């Protein structure tokens, strides 16, 4: 995968940097990265970018590796369910970390020891001001901070307080531990940042062992150092944390050449998708979607259920390169990668989503002929499926027009068309219901065209897909579309919930050819002429549910062209 990282797209400056460091023998030639999710939600397409990047970087050196580290320092929002889902989704995406699974919570004791050490060396103190006073005292960009009245507290006193904080003797908010750096620093992050706060919330791994929890900045770099990470790759919003990251590493005594190097890149944003965990959680909690794995969600679990292949997501992440500035990536790039891979890998079969009945009048009622049609017309080695032709069939309502224009090549009165792979038929009579809706097409076929072409070589331009009524398998088909109708949901002052696409899910009852009725959960297929579909996990024997992954062509592009 390492070669793919440099192949297409706007380049990968992080990979360039890692190569340079390796060439110069930095970190003793060692290469170690990590993917550090916080287990407070499911992985989404933005995480995929960070995953492909970090695991890809590790492959730049044969001895390189990428750790999975749960950044579980905040017990309030974190749950074991999320940690399990993250591991599952990472494996699905195609990554493996072997024994290198770590938890920031495993380092709580070490972090605490370092904190006591900092206190002893006059580099940290317990502050007993209120949160409000601390915020106020920190100042802002224009206003220098002022020292806390507790700043010169004796180390012994701070140590005593910290131990009692740890033991749970104080209410939340009573004290915090702060690094003693510089309240006048131009770098606001360095104005005596908080290292620990009191939280009486039990932790999903450490239970109620702790009553203080480390702040991200105090935990992240130290976790990197413990694991011997060389390149700590993170997103741009952490750029202004870097000086503090480095200050802490120096303070705990990591020698200069061994300090992990923080490298920032731009978050991935994809059009029509949101990658804010808070907003994704809101969609789930307020039931705008059926769950984290709703096939419309930009989560890996949702995309998996939708029918995305891991290969297509990885290819997309590699092709777009690594950006230094935030931007919005066109969703059609992702969809293109998806169609490309599905086109190359999905077997074809026929399904009718909006059925209208066809009777072939001049065919004996008990006629039955079974064709053996290829699962992939471009690759015969992939085998065939059996498709029965009978007198009564279903075709797609949209493939018939009662009063068509001249250049309509599909079904219409008096026009001959091909039933894909089967025979030639002509509509002779159209039956309507009381409401005027077409209920049935009475056709005639040319019995000599069995197999699909006319013996006299006459030209028939149109081909439609069909399913034998007698052998059809019923299925629920969920036609998913983009979850949002705005490309940048929530941009400006707009409430992103007002931009939900009302047509993001339409459910239809479809008729499938028999082979499709035997597909299993997560199998992906192409419904010929319609799109790519996959079997939903809610399927049961005899009650199949298919999800539309994506239509064959981009209907949104067509709409945009019409408008433009
Ligand atoms: P939050 O702050 O809401 O928890 P987060 O982005 O920090 O969100 P994490 O679970 O902590 O979520 O992210 C794990 C890793 O994935 C981090 O290194 C983060 O930088 C990276 N990441 C998250 N979102 C994106 C994104 N949209 N594009 C690229 N990388 C991302
Ligand atoms: Mg985070």
Coordinates of C-alpha atoms and ligand atoms in Angstrom, one line a residue:
X1 CA 0.0 0.0 0.0
X2 CA 3.0 2.3 0.5
X3 CA 3.4 2.8 -3.2
X4 CA -0.2 3.8 -3.6
X5 CA 0.3 6.5 -1.1
X6 CA 2.5 8.4 -3.4
X7 CA 0.9 7.5 -6.7
X8 CA -2.1 9.8 -7.5
X9 CA -3.5 13.0 -6.1
X10 CA -2.1 16.1 -4.6
X11 CA 0.7 14.3 -2.8
X12 CA 1.4 13.3 0.7
X13 CA 3.7 15.7 2.5
X14 CA 3.5 13.6 5.7
X15 CA 4.9 10.6 3.9
X16 CA 7.6 12.8 2.4
X17 CA 8.5 13.9 5.8
X18 CA 8.6 10.4 7.2
X19 CA 10.8 9.3 4.3
X20 CA 13.1 12.1 4.9
X21 CA 13.4 11.3 8.6
X22 CA 14.1 7.7 7.8
X23 CA 16.7 8.6 5.4
X24 CA 18.4 10.9 7.9
X25 CA 18.3 8.1 10.6
X26 CA 16.1 10.2 13.0
X27 CA 14.7 8.2 15.9
X28 CA 17.5 5.7 15.3
X29 CA 15.7 4.7 12.0
X30 CA 12.6 3.7 13.9
X31 CA 9.1 4.4 12.5
X32 CA 6.0 4.1 14.7
X33 CA 2.6 5.8 14.2
X34 CA -0.7 5.3 16.0
X35 CA -4.4 5.8 15.4
X36 CA -5.9 7.3 18.5
X37 CA -9.7 7.3 18.5
X38 CA -11.7 8.5 21.4
X39 CA -14.3 5.7 22.1
X40 CA -17.2 8.2 22.2
X41 CA -18.8 7.4 18.8
X42 CA -18.4 5.4 15.7
X43 CA -15.7 5.8 13.1
X44 CA -16.6 7.9 10.1
X45 CA -15.2 8.7 6.7
X46 CA -12.9 11.4 8.2
X47 CA -11.4 8.8 10.5
X48 CA -10.9 6.6 7.5
X49 CA -8.5 9.3 6.2
X50 CA -6.5 9.3 9.4
X51 CA -6.5 5.5 9.5
X52 CA -5.3 5.0 5.9
X53 CA -2.7 7.7 6.5
X54 CA -1.3 6.3 9.8
X55 CA -1.3 2.7 8.8
X56 CA 0.0 3.6 5.4
X57 CA 2.9 5.6 6.9
X58 CA 3.9 2.6 9.0
X59 CA 4.4 0.7 5.8
X60 CA 7.1 3.1 4.6
X61 CA 9.5 1.0 6.5
X62 CA 9.5 -2.8 6.8
X63 CA 9.9 -2.6 10.5
X64 CA 7.4 0.2 10.9
X65 CA 4.1 -0.2 12.7
X66 CA 1.0 1.5 13.7
X67 CA -0.6 1.1 17.1
X68 CA -4.3 1.3 17.9
X69 CA -4.6 3.4 21.0
X70 CA -7.9 4.3 22.6
X71 CA -7.7 7.8 23.8
X72 CA -10.0 7.1 26.7
X73 CA -9.2 9.9 29.1
X74 CA -12.8 11.3 29.4
X75 CA -15.0 8.8 31.2
X76 CA -18.2 10.8 30.7
X77 CA -18.8 10.2 27.0
X78 CA -17.0 6.9 26.5
X79 CA -18.5 3.4 26.3
X80 CA -17.3 -0.1 25.7
X81 CA -19.8 -0.4 22.9
X82 CA -17.9 2.3 20.9
X83 CA -14.5 0.7 21.5
X84 CA -15.8 -2.6 20.2
X85 CA -17.3 -1.0 17.2
X86 CA -14.1 0.9 16.4
X87 CA -12.1 -2.3 16.4
X88 CA -14.7 -4.1 14.2
X89 CA -14.7 -1.2 11.7
X90 CA -10.9 -0.9 11.6
X91 CA -10.6 -4.7 10.8
X92 CA -13.3 -4.4 8.2
X93 CA -11.4 -1.5 6.5
X94 CA -8.5 -3.9 6.3
X95 CA -6.2 -3.0 9.1
X96 CA -4.6 -5.1 11.8
X97 CA -2.6 -4.0 14.8
X98 CA -1.8 -7.5 16.3
X99 CA -0.8 -7.2 19.9
X100 CA -0.4 -3.4 19.7
X101 CA -3.7 -2.4 21.2
X102 CA -3.3 0.2 23.8
X103 CA -5.5 2.4 26.0
X104 CA -4.5 5.8 27.4
X105 CA -6.2 4.6 30.6
X106 CA -3.4 2.0 30.9
X107 CA -1.0 4.9 31.4
X108 CA -3.0 6.6 34.2
X109 CA -0.6 5.5 36.9
X110 CA 2.5 6.5 34.9
X111 CA 0.9 9.9 34.1
X112 CA 0.1 10.4 37.7
X113 CA 3.7 9.6 38.8
X114 CA 5.0 12.1 36.3
X115 CA 2.5 14.7 37.7
X116 CA 3.9 14.2 41.2
X117 CA 7.4 14.5 39.9
X118 CA 6.5 17.8 38.2
X119 CA 5.0 19.1 41.4
X120 CA 8.2 18.2 43.3
X121 CA 10.3 20.0 40.7
X122 CA 8.2 23.1 41.0
X123 CA 6.6 22.6 37.5
X124 CA 3.0 22.0 38.7
X125 CA 0.7 23.0 41.4
X126 CA -2.8 22.4 42.7
X127 CA -5.0 25.4 42.1
X128 CA -8.1 25.8 44.3
X129 CA -9.7 28.7 42.4
X130 CA -13.1 28.1 40.8
X131 CA -13.4 27.3 37.1
X132 CA -14.7 30.8 36.5
X133 CA -11.7 32.4 38.3
X134 CA -9.3 30.2 36.4
X135 CA -10.8 31.2 33.0
X136 CA -10.8 34.8 34.0
X137 CA -7.2 34.7 35.2
X138 CA -6.0 33.1 32.0
X139 CA -6.6 36.4 30.1
X140 CA -6.9 36.3 26.3
X141 CA -5.1 37.2 23.2
X142 CA -5.0 40.8 24.1
X143 CA -4.8 40.5 27.9
X144 CA -2.0 38.7 29.7
X145 CA -2.9 36.3 32.4
X146 CA -2.6 36.8 36.1
X147 CA -1.0 34.4 38.5
X148 CA -3.3 32.3 40.6
X149 CA -3.1 33.1 44.4
X150 CA -2.2 29.3 44.8
X151 CA 0.6 29.4 42.3
X152 CA 3.3 29.6 44.9
X153 CA 1.8 26.9 47.1
X154 CA 4.5 24.6 48.5
X155 CA 5.1 21.4 46.6
X156 CA 4.4 19.4 49.7
X157 CA 1.0 21.0 50.0
X158 CA 0.1 20.4 46.3
X159 CA 1.2 16.8 46.6
X160 CA -1.0 16.3 49.6
X161 CA -4.0 17.8 47.9
X162 CA -3.4 15.9 44.6
X163 CA -3.3 12.6 46.6
X164 CA -6.6 13.5 48.3
X165 CA -8.1 14.6 44.9
X166 CA -7.1 11.2 43.5
X167 CA -8.7 9.4 46.5
X168 CA -12.0 11.2 45.9
X169 CA -12.0 13.4 49.0
X170 CA -13.1 16.6 47.2
X171 CA -16.2 17.5 45.1
X172 CA -15.8 18.1 41.4
X173 CA -14.4 21.6 40.7
X174 CA -12.8 22.0 44.1
X175 CA -9.2 21.8 42.8
X176 CA -7.3 21.2 39.6
X177 CA -3.7 20.4 38.9
X178 CA -2.0 22.9 36.7
X179 CA 1.4 23.0 35.0
X180 CA 3.5 26.0 36.1
X181 CA 4.6 27.5 32.9
X182 CA 4.0 31.2 32.2
X183 CA 0.9 33.2 32.7
X184 CA 2.2 35.9 30.5
X185 CA 3.0 33.6 27.6
X186 CA 1.8 34.7 24.2
X187 CA 0.8 31.1 23.7
X188 CA -2.5 30.9 25.6
X189 CA -2.1 27.1 25.9
X190 CA 1.0 27.7 28.0
X191 CA -0.7 29.9 30.6
X192 CA -0.5 27.2 33.3
X193 CA -2.7 24.6 31.5
X194 CA -4.8 22.3 33.5
X195 CA -3.5 18.7 33.8
X196 CA -6.1 17.0 36.0
X197 CA -9.6 17.7 37.0
X198 CA -11.8 15.9 39.5
X199 CA -14.4 13.7 38.0
X200 CA -16.4 11.2 40.0
X201 CA -17.5 9.4 36.9
X202 CA -16.6 5.7 36.7
X203 CA -14.5 4.8 33.7
X204 CA -15.4 1.9 31.3
X205 CA -12.0 0.3 32.0
X206 CA -10.6 1.5 35.3
X207 CA -14.0 1.5 37.1
X208 CA -14.0 3.8 40.1
X209 CA -10.3 3.6 40.8
X210 CA -9.8 7.2 39.8
X211 CA -11.4 10.4 40.8
X212 CA -9.1 12.6 38.7
X213 CA -8.7 12.3 35.0
X214 CA -6.0 13.8 32.8
X215 CA -6.7 16.5 30.2
X216 CA -6.0 15.6 26.6
X217 CA -2.9 17.6 26.4
X218 CA -1.4 16.0 29.5
X219 CA -2.2 12.5 28.2
X220 CA -1.6 12.5 24.5
X221 CA 2.0 13.3 24.1
X222 CA 3.0 11.2 27.1
X223 CA 1.0 8.2 25.7
X224 CA 2.9 8.7 22.4
X225 CA 6.2 8.8 24.3
X226 CA 5.4 5.6 26.3
X227 CA 4.6 3.8 23.1
X228 CA 7.7 5.1 21.4
X229 CA 5.7 6.8 18.7
X230 CA 7.9 8.7 16.2
X231 CA 5.4 10.6 14.2
X232 CA 2.2 11.7 16.0
X233 CA 0.0 12.6 13.1
X234 CA -3.1 14.6 14.0
X235 CA -5.4 17.2 12.5
X236 CA -4.8 20.9 12.1
X237 CA -6.8 22.0 15.2
X238 CA -4.0 20.6 17.3
X239 CA -1.3 22.8 15.6
X240 CA -1.5 25.3 18.4
X241 CA -1.2 22.5 21.0
X242 CA 2.2 21.5 19.6
X243 CA 4.4 23.8 21.8
X244 CA 2.7 22.5 24.9
X245 CA 3.0 18.9 23.6
X246 CA 6.7 19.5 23.3
X247 CA 7.0 21.3 26.7
X248 CA 5.4 18.4 28.5
X249 CA 7.7 15.9 26.8
X250 CA 10.7 17.9 27.8
X251 CA 9.4 18.3 31.3
X252 CA 9.0 14.6 31.9
X253 CA 12.6 14.1 30.7
X254 CA 12.3 12.5 27.2
X255 CA 15.6 13.2 25.5
X256 CA 15.5 15.5 22.6
X257 CA 16.1 13.0 19.7
X258 CA 13.4 10.6 21.1
X259 CA 10.5 13.0 21.5
X260 CA 7.7 12.0 19.2
X261 CA 7.1 14.6 16.5
X262 CA 3.6 16.0 16.1
X263 CA 2.7 16.5 12.4
X264 CA -0.6 18.1 11.5
X265 CA -2.8 17.6 8.4
X266 CA -6.2 18.9 7.3
X267 CA -9.3 17.1 8.4
X268 CA -11.2 15.4 5.7
X269 CA -14.6 16.9 4.9
X270 CA -16.7 15.3 2.2
X271 CA -19.6 17.0 0.4
X272 CA -23.1 16.0 1.6
X273 CA -21.6 14.2 4.6
X274 CA -21.0 15.4 8.2
X275 CA -18.0 14.2 10.2
X276 CA -18.7 15.8 13.5
X277 CA -19.2 13.1 16.1
X278 CA -21.4 15.4 18.1
X279 CA -23.8 15.9 15.2
X280 CA -23.7 12.2 14.2
X281 CA -24.6 11.3 17.8
X282 CA -27.5 13.8 17.6
X283 CA -28.8 12.2 14.4
X284 CA -28.8 8.8 16.2
X285 CA -30.2 10.1 19.5
X286 CA -33.0 12.1 18.0
X287 CA -33.8 9.2 15.6
X288 CA -33.3 11.0 12.4
X289 CA -31.6 7.8 11.3
X290 CA -32.0 4.2 12.4
X291 CA -28.7 4.1 14.3
X292 CA -25.0 4.5 14.0
X293 CA -25.0 1.9 11.2
X294 CA -27.9 3.4 9.3
X295 CA -26.8 3.0 5.6
X296 CA -27.1 6.7 5.1
X297 CA -24.6 7.6 7.8
X298 CA -21.1 8.5 6.9
X299 CA -19.9 6.1 9.5
X300 CA -17.8 3.1 8.4
X301 CA -20.5 0.9 9.9
X302 CA -23.2 2.7 7.9
X303 CA -21.1 2.6 4.7
X304 CA -20.5 -1.1 5.2
X305 CA -24.2 -1.8 5.6
X306 CA -24.9 0.4 2.6
X307 CA -22.6 -1.8 0.5
X308 CA -19.4 0.2 0.3
X309 CA -16.3 -1.9 -0.1
X310 CA -13.3 -1.3 2.1
X311 CA -11.2 -1.2 -1.0
X312 CA -13.1 1.7 -2.5
X313 CA -12.9 3.7 0.7
X314 CA -9.1 3.1 0.9
X315 CA -8.6 4.0 -2.7
X316 CA -10.6 7.2 -2.2
X317 CA -8.5 8.2 0.8
X318 CA -5.3 7.5 -1.0
X319 CA -6.3 9.4 -4.2
X320 CA -7.2 12.6 -2.5
X321 CA -3.8 12.9 -0.9
X322 CA -3.1 14.8 2.3
X323 CA -4.0 18.4 2.5
X324 CA -2.5 21.2 4.6
X325 CA -5.6 23.3 4.5
X326 CA -9.2 22.5 5.3
X327 CA -11.5 22.1 2.4
X328 CA -14.5 20.1 1.1
X329 CA -13.8 17.1 -1.0
X330 CA -16.3 16.4 -3.8
X331 CA -18.4 13.4 -2.8
X332 CA -18.5 12.2 -6.5
X333 CA -14.8 11.2 -6.0
X334 CA -15.8 8.8 -3.3
X335 CA -18.8 7.6 -5.4
X336 CA -16.5 7.1 -8.4
X337 CA -14.2 4.9 -6.4
X338 CA -17.1 2.9 -5.2
X339 CA -18.7 2.4 -8.6
X340 CA -15.3 1.5 -10.1
X341 CA -14.8 -1.2 -7.5
X342 CA -18.3 -2.5 -7.5
X343 CA -18.3 -2.6 -11.3
X344 CA -15.2 -4.8 -11.2
X345 CA -16.4 -7.1 -8.5
X346 CA -20.2 -7.4 -8.4
X347 CA -22.1 -10.2 -10.1
X348 CA -25.1 -9.2 -12.3
X349 CA -28.6 -10.3 -12.0
X350 CA -32.1 -9.0 -12.7
X351 CA -34.5 -7.4 -10.3
X352 CA -37.6 -5.3 -11.0
X353 CA -38.2 -2.6 -8.5
X354 CA -41.5 -1.1 -9.7
X355 CA -43.1 -4.1 -11.4
X356 CA -45.8 -4.1 -14.0
X357 CA -47.1 -7.4 -15.3
X358 CA -46.4 -8.8 -18.8
X359 CA -48.3 -11.7 -20.4
X360 CA -46.9 -13.2 -23.5
X361 CA -50.2 -14.1 -25.2
X362 CA -48.8 -16.5 -27.8
X363 CA -46.7 -18.5 -25.4
X364 CA -48.2 -21.6 -23.9
X365 CA -49.4 -21.1 -20.3
X366 CA -47.1 -23.9 -19.1
X367 CA -44.1 -22.8 -21.1
X368 CA -40.8 -22.8 -19.3
X369 CA -37.3 -22.4 -20.5
X370 CA -34.3 -22.0 -18.3
X371 CA -31.4 -19.9 -19.5
X372 CA -27.9 -20.1 -18.1
X373 CA -26.8 -16.5 -18.1
X374 CA -23.3 -15.2 -17.1
X375 CA -22.9 -13.6 -13.7
X376 CA -20.4 -11.3 -15.3
X377 CA -20.7 -10.9 -19.1
X378 CA -17.1 -9.6 -19.2
X379 CA -15.7 -12.6 -17.3
X380 CA -17.2 -15.9 -18.1
X381 CA -15.1 -17.7 -15.5
X382 CA -17.2 -16.2 -12.8
X383 CA -20.0 -18.6 -13.6
X384 CA -23.6 -18.5 -14.5
X385 CA -27.0 -18.4 -12.9
X386 CA -30.2 -20.1 -14.0
X387 CA -32.9 -17.7 -15.2
X388 CA -36.4 -19.2 -16.0
X389 CA -38.6 -17.7 -18.8
X390 CA -42.3 -18.2 -18.4
X391 CA -45.5 -16.8 -19.9
X392 CA -46.1 -14.2 -17.1
X393 CA -43.3 -11.8 -16.3
X394 CA -42.6 -8.5 -14.6
X395 CA -40.9 -5.6 -16.2
X396 CA -40.0 -2.2 -14.8
X397 CA -42.9 0.4 -15.0
X398 CA -40.4 3.0 -16.1
X399 CA -39.4 0.8 -19.1
X400 CA -42.9 1.2 -20.6
X401 CA -44.4 4.3 -22.3
X402 CA -47.9 4.2 -23.8
X403 CA -47.3 7.2 -26.0
X404 CA -43.6 7.5 -26.4
X405 CA -41.4 9.8 -28.5
X406 CA -39.8 8.5 -31.6
X407 CA -36.5 7.7 -30.0
X408 CA -37.9 5.6 -27.2
X409 CA -36.2 2.2 -27.5
X410 CA -37.9 0.4 -24.7
X411 CA -41.4 -1.0 -24.3
X412 CA -44.3 0.7 -26.1
X413 CA -47.3 -0.5 -28.1
X414 CA -46.2 -2.0 -31.4
X415 CA -42.4 -1.7 -30.8
X416 CA -40.2 -4.8 -30.6
X417 CA -37.8 -5.0 -27.7
X418 CA -35.4 -7.6 -26.3
X419 CA -36.0 -9.2 -22.9
X420 CA -32.4 -9.3 -21.7
X421 CA -30.8 -12.7 -22.5
X422 CA -34.2 -14.2 -23.4
X423 CA -36.3 -13.3 -26.5
X424 CA -37.9 -10.6 -28.5
X425 CA -41.4 -9.3 -27.6
X426 CA -43.8 -6.7 -28.9
X427 CA -46.6 -5.0 -26.8
X428 CA -49.9 -5.7 -28.5
X429 CA -52.4 -4.4 -25.9
X430 CA -52.3 -2.3 -22.7
X431 CA -54.7 -3.0 -19.8
X432 CA -55.6 -0.2 -17.3
X433 CA -57.1 -0.1 -13.9
X434 CA -60.0 2.1 -12.8
X435 CA -57.6 4.9 -12.1
X436 CA -56.2 4.8 -15.6
X437 CA -52.9 3.3 -14.4
X438 CA -51.4 0.6 -16.6
X439 CA -51.9 -2.8 -15.0
X440 CA -50.8 -5.2 -17.6
X441 CA -49.0 -5.4 -20.9
X442 CA -50.2 -8.1 -23.3
X443 CA -47.3 -9.0 -25.6
X444 CA -46.4 -11.4 -28.4
X445 CA -43.1 -13.0 -28.7
X446 CA -41.1 -14.4 -31.6
X447 CA -40.5 -18.0 -30.6
X448 CA -37.6 -18.1 -33.0
X449 CA -35.8 -15.5 -31.0
X450 CA -35.2 -17.7 -28.0
X451 CA -31.8 -16.8 -26.7
X452 CA -32.2 -13.1 -27.4
X453 CA -31.7 -12.4 -31.1
X454 CA -33.9 -12.6 -34.2
X455 CA -33.0 -15.5 -36.6
X456 CA -33.3 -13.1 -39.6
X457 CA -30.9 -10.7 -38.1
X458 CA -33.4 -7.8 -37.8
X459 CA -32.2 -5.0 -35.6
X460 CA -33.8 -4.6 -32.2
X461 CA -32.3 -1.7 -30.3
X462 CA -33.9 -1.8 -26.9
X463 CA -33.2 -4.3 -24.1
X464 CA -35.1 -4.4 -20.8
X465 CA -34.6 -6.5 -17.7
X466 CA -37.4 -8.8 -16.5
X467 CA -38.3 -11.5 -14.0
X468 CA -40.5 -14.5 -14.3
X469 CA -43.6 -13.9 -12.3
X470 CA -43.9 -17.6 -11.4
X471 CA -40.4 -17.8 -10.0
X472 CA -40.0 -14.3 -8.7
X473 CA -38.7 -13.8 -5.2
X474 CA -40.2 -11.0 -3.2
X475 CA -37.9 -8.6 -1.5
X476 CA -37.9 -5.3 0.3
X477 CA -35.6 -2.9 -1.3
X478 CA -34.4 0.2 0.5
X479 CA -33.5 2.9 -1.9
X480 CA -31.0 5.1 -0.1
X481 CA -29.9 8.4 -1.3
X482 CA -27.8 11.2 0.2
X483 CA -28.7 12.0 3.8
X484 CA -28.4 15.7 3.3
X485 CA -29.5 17.8 0.3
X486 CA -26.9 20.5 1.0
X487 CA -23.3 20.0 0.1
X488 CA -22.0 21.6 3.3
X489 CA -24.7 20.8 5.9
X490 CA -24.8 23.3 8.7
X491 CA -22.6 25.9 6.9
X492 CA -23.1 29.4 8.0
X493 CA -25.9 29.7 10.5
X494 CA -28.0 27.0 9.0
X495 CA -29.3 24.3 11.3
X496 CA -27.9 21.1 9.7
X497 CA -31.2 19.3 10.6
X498 CA -33.2 21.5 8.3
X499 CA -31.0 20.2 5.4
X500 CA -31.8 16.5 5.8
X501 CA -32.9 15.1 2.4
X502 CA -36.5 14.1 2.8
X503 CA -36.1 11.5 0.0
X504 CA -33.0 9.8 1.5
X505 CA -35.0 6.6 1.9
X506 CA -37.7 5.1 -0.2
X507 CA -38.8 1.5 0.4
X508 CA -40.2 -0.6 -2.4
X509 CA -41.4 -4.2 -2.9
X510 CA -39.3 -5.7 -5.7
X511 CA -39.4 -8.9 -7.7
X512 CA -36.1 -10.7 -8.0
X513 CA -34.9 -13.5 -10.2
X514 CA -34.4 -16.7 -8.2
X515 CA -30.6 -16.5 -7.9
X516 CA -30.9 -13.2 -6.1
X517 CA -33.2 -14.9 -3.6
X518 CA -30.3 -17.0 -2.4
X519 CA -27.8 -14.2 -1.6
X520 CA -26.5 -13.8 1.9
X521 CA -26.1 -10.9 4.2
X522 CA -23.6 -8.3 3.0
X523 CA -23.3 -9.9 -0.5
X524 CA -23.1 -7.2 -3.2
X525 CA -24.7 -7.5 -6.6
X526 CA -25.5 -5.3 -9.5
X527 CA -29.2 -5.3 -10.4
X528 CA -28.8 -5.0 -14.2
X529 CA -29.6 -1.5 -15.6
X530 CA -30.5 -0.3 -12.1
X531 CA -27.6 -0.1 -9.7
X532 CA -25.6 -1.8 -7.0
X533 CA -27.3 -3.4 -4.1
X534 CA -26.3 -5.5 -1.1
X535 CA -28.2 -7.7 1.3
X536 CA -29.0 -6.0 4.6
X537 CA -28.3 -7.8 8.0
X538 CA -32.1 -7.4 8.8
X539 CA -32.8 -10.0 6.1
X540 CA -34.3 -13.3 7.1
X541 CA -34.8 -16.5 5.2
X542 CA -37.7 -15.8 2.9
X543 CA -37.8 -12.1 3.8
X544 CA -34.8 -10.6 2.0
X545 CA -33.9 -7.0 2.4
X546 CA -31.7 -5.3 -0.1
X547 CA -30.1 -1.9 0.3
X548 CA -29.3 0.3 -2.7
X549 CA -25.6 1.1 -2.4
X550 CA -25.6 3.5 -5.4
X551 CA -27.3 3.9 -8.7
X552 CA -25.4 3.0 -11.9
X553 CA -25.0 6.6 -12.9
X554 CA -24.9 9.8 -10.9
X555 CA -28.4 11.2 -11.1
X556 CA -27.4 14.3 -9.1
X557 CA -24.9 15.3 -11.8
X558 CA -27.7 15.1 -14.4
X559 CA -29.9 17.3 -12.2
X560 CA -27.2 19.8 -11.7
X561 CA -26.6 19.9 -15.5
X562 CA -30.3 20.5 -16.2
X563 CA -30.4 23.3 -13.7
X564 CA -27.1 24.9 -14.9
Ligands
LIG1 P1 -14.0 14.7 18.7 O1 -13.1 15.8 19.1 O2 -15.4 15.1 18.4 O3 -13.9 13.6 19.7 P2 -12.0 13.8 16.9 O4 -11.9 14.2 15.6 O5 -11.0 14.2 17.9 O6 -13.5 14.2 17.3 P3 -11.2 11.1 17.6 O7 -12.0 9.9 17.8 O8 -10.4 11.6 18.7 O9 -12.2 12.2 17.1 O10 -10.3 11.0 16.3 C1 -9.3 10.0 16.2 C2 -8.3 10.4 15.2 O11 -8.9 10.6 13.9 C3 -7.6 11.7 15.5 O12 -6.2 11.6 15.3 C4 -8.3 12.7 14.6 O13 -7.4 13.7 14.3 C5 -8.6 11.8 13.4 N1 -9.8 12.4 12.7 C6 -11.0 12.6 13.2 N2 -11.8 13.2 12.3 C7 -11.1 13.4 11.2 C8 -11.3 13.9 9.9 N3 -12.5 14.5 9.6 N4 -10.3 13.9 9.0 C9 -9.1 13.4 9.3 N5 -8.8 12.9 10.5 C10 -9.8 12.8 11.4
LIG2 MG1 -10.2 13.6 19.7

